[in-house]
Short mmCIF file of C-alpha atoms and ligand atoms in Angstrom, two decimals:
data_model
loop_
_atom_site.label_atom_id
_atom_site.label_comp_id
_atom_site.label_asym_id
_atom_site.label_seq_id
_atom_site.Cartn_x
_atom_site.Cartn_y
_atom_site.Cartn_z
CA MET A 1 11.92 5.19 -22.15
CA GLU A 2 10.62 4.94 -25.69
CA THR A 3 9.40 8.33 -26.89
CA ASN A 4 5.83 9.10 -27.67
CA GLY A 5 4.77 10.35 -31.04
CA THR A 6 4.36 9.39 -34.63
CA LYS A 7 6.63 9.37 -37.61
CA GLY A 8 6.28 7.59 -40.86
CA LEU A 9 5.00 7.39 -44.35
CA LEU A 10 1.34 7.06 -45.21
CA LEU A 11 0.84 6.51 -48.92
CA GLU A 12 -1.94 8.12 -50.88
CA GLU A 13 -4.31 5.58 -52.31
CA PRO A 14 -7.01 6.14 -54.91
CA LEU A 15 -10.20 4.13 -55.12
CA ILE A 16 -9.60 0.66 -56.48
CA PHE A 17 -11.79 1.54 -59.47
CA GLU A 18 -9.51 4.43 -60.33
CA LYS A 19 -6.52 2.08 -60.43
CA SER A 20 -8.29 -0.24 -62.85
CA SER A 21 -6.76 -0.79 -66.28
CA GLU A 22 -9.06 -2.59 -68.69
CA GLY A 23 -8.03 -6.17 -69.43
CA ARG A 24 -5.45 -6.44 -66.65
CA VAL A 25 -5.83 -9.60 -64.57
CA GLY A 26 -4.62 -10.67 -61.15
CA VAL A 27 -4.53 -14.43 -61.54
CA GLU A 28 -4.27 -16.51 -64.68
CA PRO A 29 -5.65 -19.98 -64.12
CA ALA A 30 -3.66 -22.88 -65.57
CA SER A 31 -4.88 -24.05 -68.95
CA PHE A 32 -7.59 -26.71 -68.85
CA ASP A 33 -6.71 -30.34 -69.21
CA VAL A 34 -10.36 -31.25 -69.83
CA PRO A 35 -12.53 -30.13 -72.75
CA ALA A 36 -14.26 -26.80 -72.18
CA ALA A 37 -18.03 -27.04 -71.83
CA ASP A 38 -20.59 -24.46 -72.80
CA ALA A 39 -21.94 -22.89 -69.61
CA ALA A 40 -25.30 -22.21 -71.26
CA SER A 41 -25.84 -25.94 -71.75
CA LEU A 42 -25.19 -26.69 -68.07
CA ILE A 43 -26.57 -23.73 -66.09
CA PRO A 44 -30.19 -22.51 -66.23
CA LYS A 45 -30.51 -19.28 -68.21
CA GLY A 46 -31.78 -17.22 -65.27
CA LEU A 47 -28.62 -17.93 -63.29
CA LEU A 48 -26.17 -16.97 -66.04
CA ARG A 49 -24.45 -13.59 -66.26
CA ASP A 50 -23.20 -11.89 -69.40
CA GLY A 51 -20.10 -10.62 -67.70
CA LEU A 52 -18.82 -9.03 -64.51
CA GLY A 53 -19.62 -5.40 -65.18
CA GLY A 54 -18.34 -2.79 -62.75
CA PHE A 55 -15.43 -4.81 -61.39
CA PRO A 56 -11.96 -3.23 -61.49
CA ASP A 57 -9.18 -4.91 -63.53
CA LEU A 58 -6.00 -5.05 -61.46
CA SER A 59 -2.81 -7.05 -61.09
CA GLU A 60 -2.38 -9.16 -57.98
CA ILE A 61 0.29 -6.91 -56.44
CA ASP A 62 -1.79 -3.76 -56.98
CA THR A 63 -4.71 -5.44 -55.27
CA VAL A 64 -2.54 -6.51 -52.33
CA ARG A 65 -1.04 -3.02 -52.01
CA HIS A 66 -4.42 -1.35 -52.22
CA TYR A 67 -5.84 -3.20 -49.25
CA THR A 68 -2.60 -3.16 -47.27
CA ARG A 69 -2.36 0.62 -47.63
CA LEU A 70 -5.97 1.09 -46.62
CA SER A 71 -5.33 -1.05 -43.55
CA GLN A 72 -2.42 1.24 -42.64
CA TRP A 73 -4.75 4.22 -42.51
CA ASN A 74 -6.61 2.46 -39.78
CA PHE A 75 -5.86 2.23 -36.10
CA GLY A 76 -6.58 -0.88 -34.06
CA VAL A 77 -5.72 -2.61 -30.83
CA ASP A 78 -3.06 -4.57 -32.71
CA SER A 79 -1.32 -1.32 -33.71
CA GLY A 80 -1.52 0.74 -30.54
CA PHE A 81 -3.10 1.70 -27.23
CA TYR A 82 -6.83 2.27 -27.69
CA PRO A 83 -8.27 3.45 -24.34
CA LEU A 84 -11.82 4.03 -25.56
CA GLY A 85 -13.95 4.15 -22.41
CA SER A 86 -17.09 2.02 -22.31
CA CYS A 87 -15.83 -0.05 -25.24
CA THR A 88 -13.25 -2.43 -23.71
CA MET A 89 -10.87 -2.27 -26.66
CA LYS A 90 -8.54 -4.91 -25.29
CA TYR A 91 -6.15 -7.30 -26.93
CA ASN A 92 -7.74 -10.60 -27.81
CA PRO A 93 -5.48 -13.64 -27.66
CA LYS A 94 -4.89 -14.98 -31.18
CA VAL A 95 -5.29 -18.57 -29.99
CA ASN A 96 -9.03 -17.92 -29.72
CA GLU A 97 -9.06 -16.80 -33.36
CA ASP A 98 -7.31 -20.01 -34.35
CA ILE A 99 -9.88 -22.08 -32.53
CA ALA A 100 -12.80 -20.16 -34.04
CA GLY A 101 -11.17 -20.76 -37.44
CA MET A 102 -11.08 -24.55 -37.08
CA PRO A 103 -12.82 -26.15 -40.07
CA GLY A 104 -15.16 -28.15 -37.80
CA PHE A 105 -16.65 -24.82 -36.73
CA THR A 106 -16.31 -22.66 -39.84
CA LYS A 107 -17.62 -25.29 -42.25
CA LEU A 108 -20.78 -26.09 -40.29
CA HIS A 109 -23.94 -25.22 -42.15
CA PRO A 110 -26.84 -23.79 -40.13
CA TYR A 111 -29.23 -26.19 -41.89
CA GLN A 112 -27.11 -29.21 -40.99
CA SER A 113 -29.09 -31.72 -38.94
CA THR A 114 -28.55 -31.55 -35.19
CA ASP A 115 -27.19 -35.11 -35.32
CA LEU A 116 -24.28 -33.79 -37.37
CA ALA A 117 -23.75 -30.67 -35.25
CA GLN A 118 -23.51 -32.20 -31.79
CA GLY A 119 -20.12 -30.62 -31.08
CA ALA A 120 -21.41 -27.12 -31.84
CA LEU A 121 -24.51 -27.65 -29.73
CA GLU A 122 -22.41 -28.97 -26.87
CA LEU A 123 -20.17 -25.88 -27.07
CA MET A 124 -23.20 -23.56 -27.02
CA TYR A 125 -24.82 -25.50 -24.18
CA GLU A 126 -21.65 -25.31 -22.11
CA LEU A 127 -21.11 -21.63 -22.90
CA GLU A 128 -24.63 -20.90 -21.65
CA GLY A 129 -23.65 -22.71 -18.46
CA TYR A 130 -20.43 -20.73 -18.02
CA LEU A 131 -22.23 -17.43 -18.55
CA SER A 132 -24.89 -18.48 -16.03
CA GLU A 133 -22.14 -19.22 -13.55
CA ILE A 134 -20.32 -15.91 -14.18
CA SER A 135 -23.52 -13.85 -13.80
CA GLY A 136 -25.36 -15.91 -11.19
CA MET A 137 -28.37 -16.30 -13.51
CA ASP A 138 -30.49 -19.44 -13.98
CA ALA A 139 -30.61 -19.59 -17.77
CA VAL A 140 -28.91 -17.91 -20.73
CA THR A 141 -29.75 -17.41 -24.41
CA LEU A 142 -26.95 -16.86 -26.91
CA GLN A 143 -29.17 -15.56 -29.69
CA PRO A 144 -28.93 -11.72 -29.62
CA SER A 145 -26.25 -10.30 -31.89
CA ALA A 146 -25.15 -7.21 -29.92
CA GLY A 147 -25.40 -5.60 -26.51
CA ALA A 148 -28.34 -3.43 -27.56
CA HIS A 149 -30.02 -6.48 -29.14
CA GLY A 150 -29.61 -8.30 -25.83
CA GLU A 151 -31.20 -5.34 -24.01
CA LEU A 152 -34.15 -5.53 -26.38
CA CYS A 153 -34.41 -9.29 -25.80
CA GLY A 154 -34.44 -8.83 -22.01
CA LEU A 155 -37.02 -6.05 -22.15
CA LEU A 156 -39.30 -7.99 -24.50
CA MET A 157 -39.23 -10.89 -22.03
CA ILE A 158 -40.13 -8.56 -19.17
CA ALA A 159 -42.99 -7.07 -21.21
CA GLU A 160 -44.23 -10.57 -22.06
CA TYR A 161 -44.08 -11.61 -18.41
CA PHE A 162 -46.48 -8.85 -17.38
CA LYS A 163 -48.72 -9.44 -20.40
CA ALA A 164 -48.93 -13.15 -19.54
CA LYS A 165 -50.04 -12.16 -16.04
CA GLY A 166 -52.78 -10.05 -17.59
CA LYS A 167 -51.28 -6.89 -16.10
CA PRO A 168 -49.08 -5.20 -18.69
CA ARG A 169 -46.72 -2.57 -17.29
CA THR A 170 -45.63 0.52 -19.16
CA ARG A 171 -42.53 2.05 -17.58
CA VAL A 172 -38.79 1.49 -17.35
CA ILE A 173 -36.66 3.62 -15.03
CA ILE A 174 -33.25 4.58 -16.39
CA PRO A 175 -30.56 6.70 -14.64
CA ASP A 176 -28.92 9.67 -16.37
CA THR A 177 -25.60 7.78 -16.40
CA ALA A 178 -27.01 5.07 -18.70
CA HIS A 179 -25.58 4.10 -22.06
CA GLY A 180 -27.68 5.57 -24.87
CA THR A 181 -28.79 2.12 -25.98
CA ASN A 182 -30.78 1.63 -22.74
CA PRO A 183 -33.52 4.20 -23.41
CA ALA A 184 -33.49 3.28 -27.10
CA SER A 185 -34.08 -0.43 -26.37
CA SER A 186 -36.77 0.37 -23.81
CA HIS A 187 -38.60 2.55 -26.30
CA LEU A 188 -38.34 -0.12 -28.98
CA ALA A 189 -39.78 -2.69 -26.58
CA GLY A 190 -42.79 -0.41 -26.09
CA PHE A 191 -41.94 1.14 -22.71
CA LYS A 192 -42.03 4.74 -21.56
CA VAL A 193 -38.64 5.78 -20.21
CA ILE A 194 -38.60 7.41 -16.77
CA PRO A 195 -35.24 9.12 -16.18
CA VAL A 196 -33.72 9.36 -12.69
CA LYS A 197 -30.82 11.61 -11.76
CA SER A 198 -27.64 10.48 -10.08
CA GLU A 199 -27.68 13.99 -8.53
CA GLY A 200 -23.98 14.71 -8.85
CA LYS A 201 -23.07 11.74 -6.66
CA GLY A 202 -21.94 9.51 -9.52
CA VAL A 203 -24.05 6.60 -8.24
CA LEU A 204 -27.76 6.10 -7.83
CA THR A 205 -29.41 6.47 -4.47
CA VAL A 206 -32.25 4.24 -3.38
CA GLU A 207 -34.28 7.36 -2.51
CA ALA A 208 -34.12 8.64 -6.12
CA VAL A 209 -35.23 5.24 -7.38
CA LYS A 210 -38.05 4.94 -4.83
CA ALA A 211 -39.39 8.34 -5.85
CA ALA A 212 -39.70 7.14 -9.46
CA LEU A 213 -41.08 3.66 -8.70
CA ASP A 214 -44.73 2.76 -9.01
CA ARG A 215 -46.99 -0.15 -9.96
CA GLU A 216 -46.48 0.72 -13.64
CA THR A 217 -42.72 0.14 -13.34
CA ALA A 218 -41.79 -2.98 -15.30
CA ALA A 219 -38.08 -2.61 -14.60
CA ILE A 220 -35.25 -0.41 -13.60
CA MET A 221 -32.32 -0.63 -15.97
CA LEU A 222 -28.90 0.13 -14.62
CA THR A 223 -25.30 -0.55 -15.50
CA ASN A 224 -22.90 -1.85 -12.90
CA PRO A 225 -20.21 -0.67 -12.85
CA ASN A 226 -21.90 2.37 -14.32
CA THR A 227 -20.70 4.51 -17.19
CA LEU A 228 -18.69 6.68 -14.80
CA GLY A 229 -16.68 3.57 -13.97
CA LEU A 230 -18.17 3.57 -10.47
CA PHE A 231 -19.67 0.66 -8.63
CA GLU A 232 -23.38 1.15 -7.87
CA ARG A 233 -23.03 0.58 -4.15
CA HIS A 234 -26.74 0.72 -3.40
CA ILE A 235 -27.71 -1.85 -5.98
CA LYS A 236 -28.96 -4.37 -3.40
CA GLU A 237 -31.37 -1.88 -1.81
CA ILE A 238 -32.43 -0.72 -5.27
CA ALA A 239 -33.17 -4.35 -6.17
CA ASP A 240 -35.22 -4.78 -2.99
CA ALA A 241 -37.18 -1.60 -3.72
CA VAL A 242 -38.06 -2.56 -7.30
CA HIS A 243 -38.92 -6.14 -6.25
CA ALA A 244 -41.23 -4.81 -3.55
CA LYS A 245 -43.24 -3.15 -6.33
CA GLY A 246 -43.26 -6.34 -8.40
CA GLY A 247 -40.78 -5.02 -11.01
CA PHE A 248 -37.48 -6.41 -12.32
CA LEU A 249 -33.90 -5.23 -12.04
CA TYR A 250 -32.23 -5.24 -15.45
CA CYS A 251 -28.45 -4.87 -15.39
CA ASP A 252 -26.63 -3.80 -18.54
CA GLY A 253 -23.69 -6.18 -18.26
CA ALA A 254 -21.55 -4.68 -21.01
CA ASN A 255 -18.98 -3.80 -18.34
CA MET A 256 -18.47 -7.41 -17.24
CA ASN A 257 -14.74 -6.84 -17.70
CA ALA A 258 -14.63 -5.23 -14.26
CA ILE A 259 -16.55 -7.82 -12.27
CA MET A 260 -16.33 -11.28 -13.80
CA GLY A 261 -14.90 -13.77 -11.35
CA ILE A 262 -15.14 -11.25 -8.51
CA MET A 263 -18.88 -11.09 -7.91
CA LYS A 264 -22.10 -12.34 -9.45
CA LEU A 265 -24.78 -9.89 -10.47
CA GLY A 266 -27.41 -12.44 -9.40
CA ASP A 267 -26.18 -12.13 -5.81
CA LEU A 268 -26.99 -8.40 -5.96
CA GLY A 269 -30.62 -9.01 -6.90
CA VAL A 270 -30.29 -8.61 -10.66
CA ASP A 271 -33.01 -10.46 -12.63
CA VAL A 272 -31.86 -9.97 -16.22
CA VAL A 273 -28.41 -9.19 -17.64
CA GLN A 274 -26.90 -9.02 -21.09
CA PHE A 275 -23.28 -9.77 -21.90
CA ASN A 276 -21.20 -8.19 -24.63
CA LEU A 277 -19.06 -11.12 -25.77
CA HIS A 278 -17.46 -8.69 -28.24
CA LYS A 279 -16.09 -6.57 -25.42
CA THR A 280 -15.03 -8.83 -22.60
CA PHE A 281 -14.87 -12.30 -24.13
CA SER A 282 -12.25 -12.18 -26.84
CA THR A 283 -13.96 -10.84 -29.92
CA PRO A 284 -12.47 -7.63 -31.31
CA HIS A 285 -15.13 -5.07 -32.07
CA GLY A 286 -15.74 -1.75 -33.68
CA GLY A 287 -17.04 -0.74 -37.04
CA GLY A 288 -20.46 -2.16 -36.39
CA GLY A 289 -19.95 -5.80 -35.65
CA PRO A 290 -20.28 -8.68 -35.67
CA GLY A 291 -21.25 -8.95 -32.04
CA SER A 292 -22.92 -11.24 -29.58
CA GLY A 293 -25.11 -10.18 -26.67
CA PRO A 294 -26.26 -13.24 -24.71
CA VAL A 295 -28.89 -12.66 -22.04
CA GLY A 296 -29.13 -14.31 -18.63
CA VAL A 297 -32.36 -14.47 -16.64
CA ARG A 298 -33.78 -15.73 -13.39
CA LYS A 299 -36.03 -18.78 -13.37
CA VAL A 300 -39.30 -16.75 -13.54
CA LEU A 301 -38.29 -15.37 -16.93
CA GLU A 302 -36.91 -18.59 -18.40
CA PRO A 303 -40.14 -19.59 -20.23
CA PHE A 304 -39.93 -16.35 -22.22
CA LEU A 305 -36.42 -16.93 -23.63
CA PRO A 306 -36.16 -16.94 -27.44
CA VAL A 307 -36.48 -20.22 -29.35
CA PRO A 308 -34.86 -22.53 -30.08
CA ARG A 309 -33.43 -23.60 -26.72
CA ILE A 310 -30.63 -26.14 -26.52
CA LYS A 311 -31.47 -29.10 -24.30
CA LYS A 312 -29.47 -32.08 -23.25
CA ALA A 313 -31.24 -35.45 -23.38
CA GLY A 314 -28.97 -38.21 -22.14
CA ARG A 315 -25.73 -37.64 -24.00
CA LYS A 316 -27.38 -35.91 -26.94
CA PHE A 317 -28.08 -32.25 -27.55
CA LYS A 318 -31.20 -31.08 -29.32
CA LEU A 319 -32.96 -27.87 -30.27
CA VAL A 320 -36.37 -27.30 -28.68
CA TYR A 321 -38.90 -25.07 -30.42
CA ASP A 322 -42.10 -25.98 -28.60
CA ARG A 323 -42.16 -23.25 -25.97
CA PRO A 324 -45.50 -21.46 -26.08
CA ARG A 325 -44.53 -18.54 -23.82
CA SER A 326 -41.32 -17.72 -25.67
CA ILE A 327 -40.91 -14.24 -27.22
CA GLY A 328 -39.98 -16.13 -30.42
CA ARG A 329 -36.91 -15.73 -32.52
CA LEU A 330 -34.60 -12.71 -32.43
CA LYS A 331 -32.13 -13.77 -35.04
CA ALA A 332 -31.81 -16.11 -37.98
CA PHE A 333 -30.51 -19.50 -36.89
CA TYR A 334 -28.71 -19.48 -33.51
CA GLY A 335 -26.77 -16.23 -33.16
CA ASN A 336 -23.22 -15.33 -34.22
CA PHE A 337 -21.59 -18.68 -33.69
CA GLY A 338 -17.94 -17.72 -34.32
CA ILE A 339 -18.09 -15.25 -31.47
CA MET A 340 -19.43 -17.95 -29.17
CA VAL A 341 -16.47 -20.16 -30.05
CA ARG A 342 -14.03 -17.38 -29.14
CA ALA A 343 -15.83 -16.76 -25.85
CA TYR A 344 -15.88 -20.46 -25.02
CA SER A 345 -12.21 -20.82 -25.84
CA TYR A 346 -11.34 -17.69 -23.82
CA ILE A 347 -13.27 -18.83 -20.75
CA ARG A 348 -11.83 -22.36 -20.89
CA ARG A 349 -8.28 -21.03 -21.31
CA MET A 350 -8.61 -18.44 -18.52
CA GLY A 351 -10.52 -20.53 -16.01
CA GLY A 352 -12.33 -18.96 -13.07
CA GLU A 353 -9.10 -17.69 -11.52
CA GLY A 354 -7.91 -16.21 -14.82
CA LEU A 355 -11.17 -14.33 -15.36
CA LYS A 356 -10.94 -12.93 -11.88
CA ARG A 357 -7.36 -11.83 -12.44
CA ALA A 358 -8.38 -10.12 -15.70
CA SER A 359 -11.03 -8.09 -13.84
CA GLU A 360 -8.65 -7.23 -11.01
CA THR A 361 -5.96 -6.09 -13.45
CA ALA A 362 -8.46 -3.99 -15.44
CA ILE A 363 -9.46 -2.25 -12.20
CA LEU A 364 -5.85 -1.81 -11.08
CA ASN A 365 -4.83 -0.31 -14.44
CA ALA A 366 -7.72 2.18 -14.43
CA ASN A 367 -6.96 3.28 -10.88
CA TYR A 368 -3.28 3.68 -11.73
CA LEU A 369 -4.16 5.99 -14.63
CA LYS A 370 -6.61 7.89 -12.49
CA GLU A 371 -4.12 8.49 -9.69
CA ARG A 372 -1.31 9.55 -12.02
CA LEU A 373 -3.41 11.90 -14.14
CA LYS A 374 -5.55 13.53 -11.49
CA GLY A 375 -4.43 17.06 -10.87
CA THR A 376 -3.23 17.31 -14.47
CA TYR A 377 -6.81 16.77 -15.57
CA GLN A 378 -9.82 17.32 -13.37
CA ILE A 379 -11.21 14.02 -12.13
CA ALA A 380 -15.00 13.88 -12.27
CA PHE A 381 -15.56 11.82 -9.13
CA ASP A 382 -12.49 11.34 -6.99
CA GLN A 383 -13.10 7.91 -5.56
CA PRO A 384 -11.78 4.45 -6.39
CA CYS A 385 -12.97 3.48 -9.86
CA MET A 386 -13.63 0.17 -11.51
CA HIS A 387 -12.33 -0.57 -15.03
CA GLU A 388 -12.49 3.00 -16.35
CA CYS A 389 -12.14 6.55 -15.08
CA VAL A 390 -13.66 9.83 -16.17
CA PHE A 391 -11.82 13.18 -16.35
CA SER A 392 -12.95 16.52 -17.70
CA ASP A 393 -11.37 19.54 -19.42
CA LYS A 394 -12.12 21.93 -16.55
CA ILE A 395 -8.44 22.75 -15.91
CA GLN A 396 -7.64 23.16 -19.64
CA GLN A 397 -10.69 25.39 -20.21
CA ALA A 398 -8.75 28.23 -18.54
CA HIS A 399 -6.46 28.25 -21.61
CA GLY A 400 -9.33 27.96 -24.07
CA VAL A 401 -8.57 24.31 -24.69
CA SER A 402 -11.34 21.71 -24.80
CA THR A 403 -11.66 17.96 -24.51
CA MET A 404 -11.90 17.75 -28.30
CA ASP A 405 -8.53 19.53 -28.66
CA VAL A 406 -6.87 17.14 -26.19
CA ALA A 407 -8.36 14.14 -27.98
CA LYS A 408 -7.18 15.35 -31.39
CA ARG A 409 -3.69 16.09 -30.08
CA LEU A 410 -3.41 12.55 -28.68
CA ILE A 411 -3.59 11.30 -32.27
CA ASP A 412 -0.34 13.17 -33.01
CA TYR A 413 1.22 11.30 -30.12
CA GLY A 414 0.17 7.98 -31.65
CA TYR A 415 -2.81 7.10 -29.47
CA HIS A 416 -6.43 6.48 -30.22
CA PRO A 417 -8.32 9.13 -28.22
CA PRO A 418 -10.41 8.00 -25.27
CA THR A 419 -14.20 8.30 -25.34
CA VAL A 420 -15.13 12.01 -25.20
CA TYR A 421 -18.21 13.94 -24.10
CA PHE A 422 -19.72 10.77 -22.62
CA PRO A 423 -21.20 10.17 -20.10
CA LEU A 424 -23.32 13.27 -20.54
CA VAL A 425 -23.50 13.97 -16.81
CA VAL A 426 -19.84 15.12 -16.91
CA PRO A 427 -19.36 18.23 -19.08
CA GLY A 428 -16.31 17.80 -21.32
CA ALA A 429 -15.88 14.17 -20.24
CA ILE A 430 -12.71 12.24 -21.11
CA MET A 431 -13.42 8.60 -20.36
CA ILE A 432 -10.40 6.32 -20.23
CA GLU A 433 -10.51 2.51 -20.16
CA PRO A 434 -7.03 1.03 -20.28
CA THR A 435 -8.17 -2.64 -19.95
CA GLU A 436 -6.17 -5.43 -18.37
CA THR A 437 -4.09 -6.26 -21.41
CA GLU A 438 -1.83 -3.18 -21.31
CA THR A 439 1.58 -3.16 -19.68
CA LEU A 440 2.79 -0.64 -17.13
CA GLU A 441 5.21 0.75 -19.75
CA THR A 442 2.41 1.40 -22.25
CA MET A 443 0.33 3.15 -19.62
CA ASP A 444 3.31 5.22 -18.47
CA ARG A 445 3.95 6.39 -22.04
CA PHE A 446 0.29 7.32 -22.42
CA ILE A 447 0.37 9.21 -19.11
CA GLU A 448 3.47 11.11 -20.31
CA ALA A 449 1.65 12.03 -23.50
CA MET A 450 -1.40 13.25 -21.56
CA LYS A 451 0.86 15.32 -19.31
CA ALA A 452 2.79 16.74 -22.26
CA ILE A 453 -0.50 17.74 -23.86
CA ALA A 454 -1.66 19.45 -20.66
CA GLU A 455 1.63 21.39 -20.69
CA GLU A 456 1.11 22.35 -24.33
CA ALA A 457 -2.39 23.53 -23.44
CA ARG A 458 -0.80 25.93 -20.97
CA THR A 459 2.11 27.15 -23.07
CA ASN A 460 1.07 26.70 -26.69
CA PRO A 461 -2.67 26.11 -27.02
CA GLU A 462 -2.47 26.74 -30.79
CA LEU A 463 -0.76 23.35 -31.15
CA LEU A 464 -3.86 21.71 -29.76
CA LYS A 465 -6.22 23.85 -31.77
CA ASN A 466 -4.49 22.70 -34.96
CA ALA A 467 -4.26 19.05 -34.02
CA PRO A 468 -4.04 16.48 -35.42
CA ALA A 469 -1.20 17.78 -37.56
CA LYS A 470 0.27 14.46 -38.65
CA THR A 471 -2.70 12.62 -40.05
CA LYS A 472 -3.88 12.42 -43.67
CA VAL A 473 -7.01 14.32 -42.79
CA GLN A 474 -7.15 17.04 -40.13
CA ARG A 475 -10.39 17.95 -38.38
CA VAL A 476 -13.52 17.07 -40.22
CA ASP A 477 -17.01 18.40 -39.76
CA GLU A 478 -18.21 15.26 -38.01
CA THR A 479 -21.89 16.11 -38.14
CA ARG A 480 -21.83 16.86 -41.84
CA ALA A 481 -19.61 13.85 -42.49
CA ALA A 482 -22.32 11.66 -40.98
CA ARG A 483 -25.21 13.45 -42.69
CA GLU A 484 -23.69 14.04 -46.13
CA PRO A 485 -21.01 11.39 -46.61
CA VAL A 486 -18.81 11.84 -49.68
CA LEU A 487 -18.15 8.29 -50.68
CA ARG A 488 -16.14 9.10 -53.76
CA TRP A 489 -12.64 10.37 -53.07
CA LYS A 490 -11.84 13.23 -55.40
CA GLY A 491 -8.14 13.48 -54.63
CA VAL A 492 -6.63 11.67 -57.65
CA LYS A 493 -5.88 13.07 -61.06
CA LYS A 494 -6.07 10.33 -63.69
C1 LIG B 501 -21.23 -1.10 -25.53
C2 LIG B 501 -22.31 -0.91 -24.60
C3 LIG B 501 -23.64 -1.17 -24.98
C4 LIG B 501 -24.06 -1.50 -26.39
O1 LIG B 501 -23.50 -2.65 -26.95
P1 LIG B 501 -23.56 -2.90 -28.51
O2 LIG B 501 -23.01 -4.27 -28.70
O3 LIG B 501 -22.75 -1.84 -29.15
O4 LIG B 501 -24.99 -2.82 -28.94
C5 LIG B 501 -24.62 -1.03 -24.02
N1 LIG B 501 -24.33 -0.65 -22.76
C6 LIG B 501 -23.07 -0.38 -22.36
C7 LIG B 501 -22.80 0.03 -20.94
C8 LIG B 501 -22.01 -0.50 -23.25
O5 LIG B 501 -20.76 -0.22 -22.86
#
């Protein structure tokens, strides 16, 4: 078996401005074979610049090396295993990138007339249909540009629904296992958040929900599978309970990777769901975007969907703006189109059977990891999991070693650490999501590394306390790094 670990050369690299040498150029254009014209005679004065102040002067090779070296400081799915729970950092087939890069898509202008963008509209129309089919919803909008943006869209529609009825509602119920974006989106949409506890059971009970429900409840917002990687088994009864009070069931569908092709959220009583195309549907993510968070709704909420809507009239596609009950626009133009192309291409290539197999493999991989690592690390809820599993540092605590130490040591072994200290209901959580795209060999090597680290925790905890030892930067003060970022690297002597 290939050994775990890291070895190699990471080159120091100053800021590009510090490498600048005045007058040096990267590319010399060929000499003109037409007479030179005076720019001032052709371009209005207000649009002319005196020069390009503040730009570095570099040769082509120094520019190439600068960015190549910076890219080597990074870690991505294309360079190694990245089991970041809740994030679905899976490999995205390059064919979908090729298709999204086709000039017919990339060279479209958002102001182009719909007559000249029929292919794009058809793709969006069909993608809405596929997402409706996958989720069991009646209608889908592609406009929101992230999962959280989709949540906001769904909640604004729910708020508008009650306003239109003349009976605005004020509350949204959210379990303690929810992703942090759920309460944030609810608050932004004007709701008061009512928390409910999963009471150490890992999943919500209908009793806990019923106790929080009243006639002010606009919606309950849950994630299925939830952030513990567990299937909310009582979701149907929870749906019935919230419907009985006239409220909606919102499902955060960011974890679609575990259920697509296997079951439809609509069949479980869900009324609104957002997708994260940048997790499950072939767009790599991280670093803040770009994303796409389409939202599916049941028929009663369809009039409230953002404008424009894409409609098919005969064989033509058009954009419809005249929808008086719509919440309006959420995004300039039509959403992040390139991400829609990748999702469309991915769904068409996989087919229904392929999507189902992806979900099944994601679940199988997570359960394999869980079974092989339990005992070495404390498992939070020992029951079959969905696409991710949650451990804690309870066993390692006896040696004074914490989740953070384990995570940092994993970097020395060449892995991106899993999600840590989330979900909050598990103290010292280590949340692992292998995804369906990893091979058995990759997972076995990761398991070996995790076991080796547990052994080090027992016999040589100092190793973990001083990890990572092999990176350019060791442990940073993460809070201060976020609050007082030093954007100028002071490491070079000129
Ligand atoms: C990732 C995620 C979100 C947020 O999605 P963004 O695109 O980052 O806004 C919301 N809920 C869950 C469960 C998630 O995993």
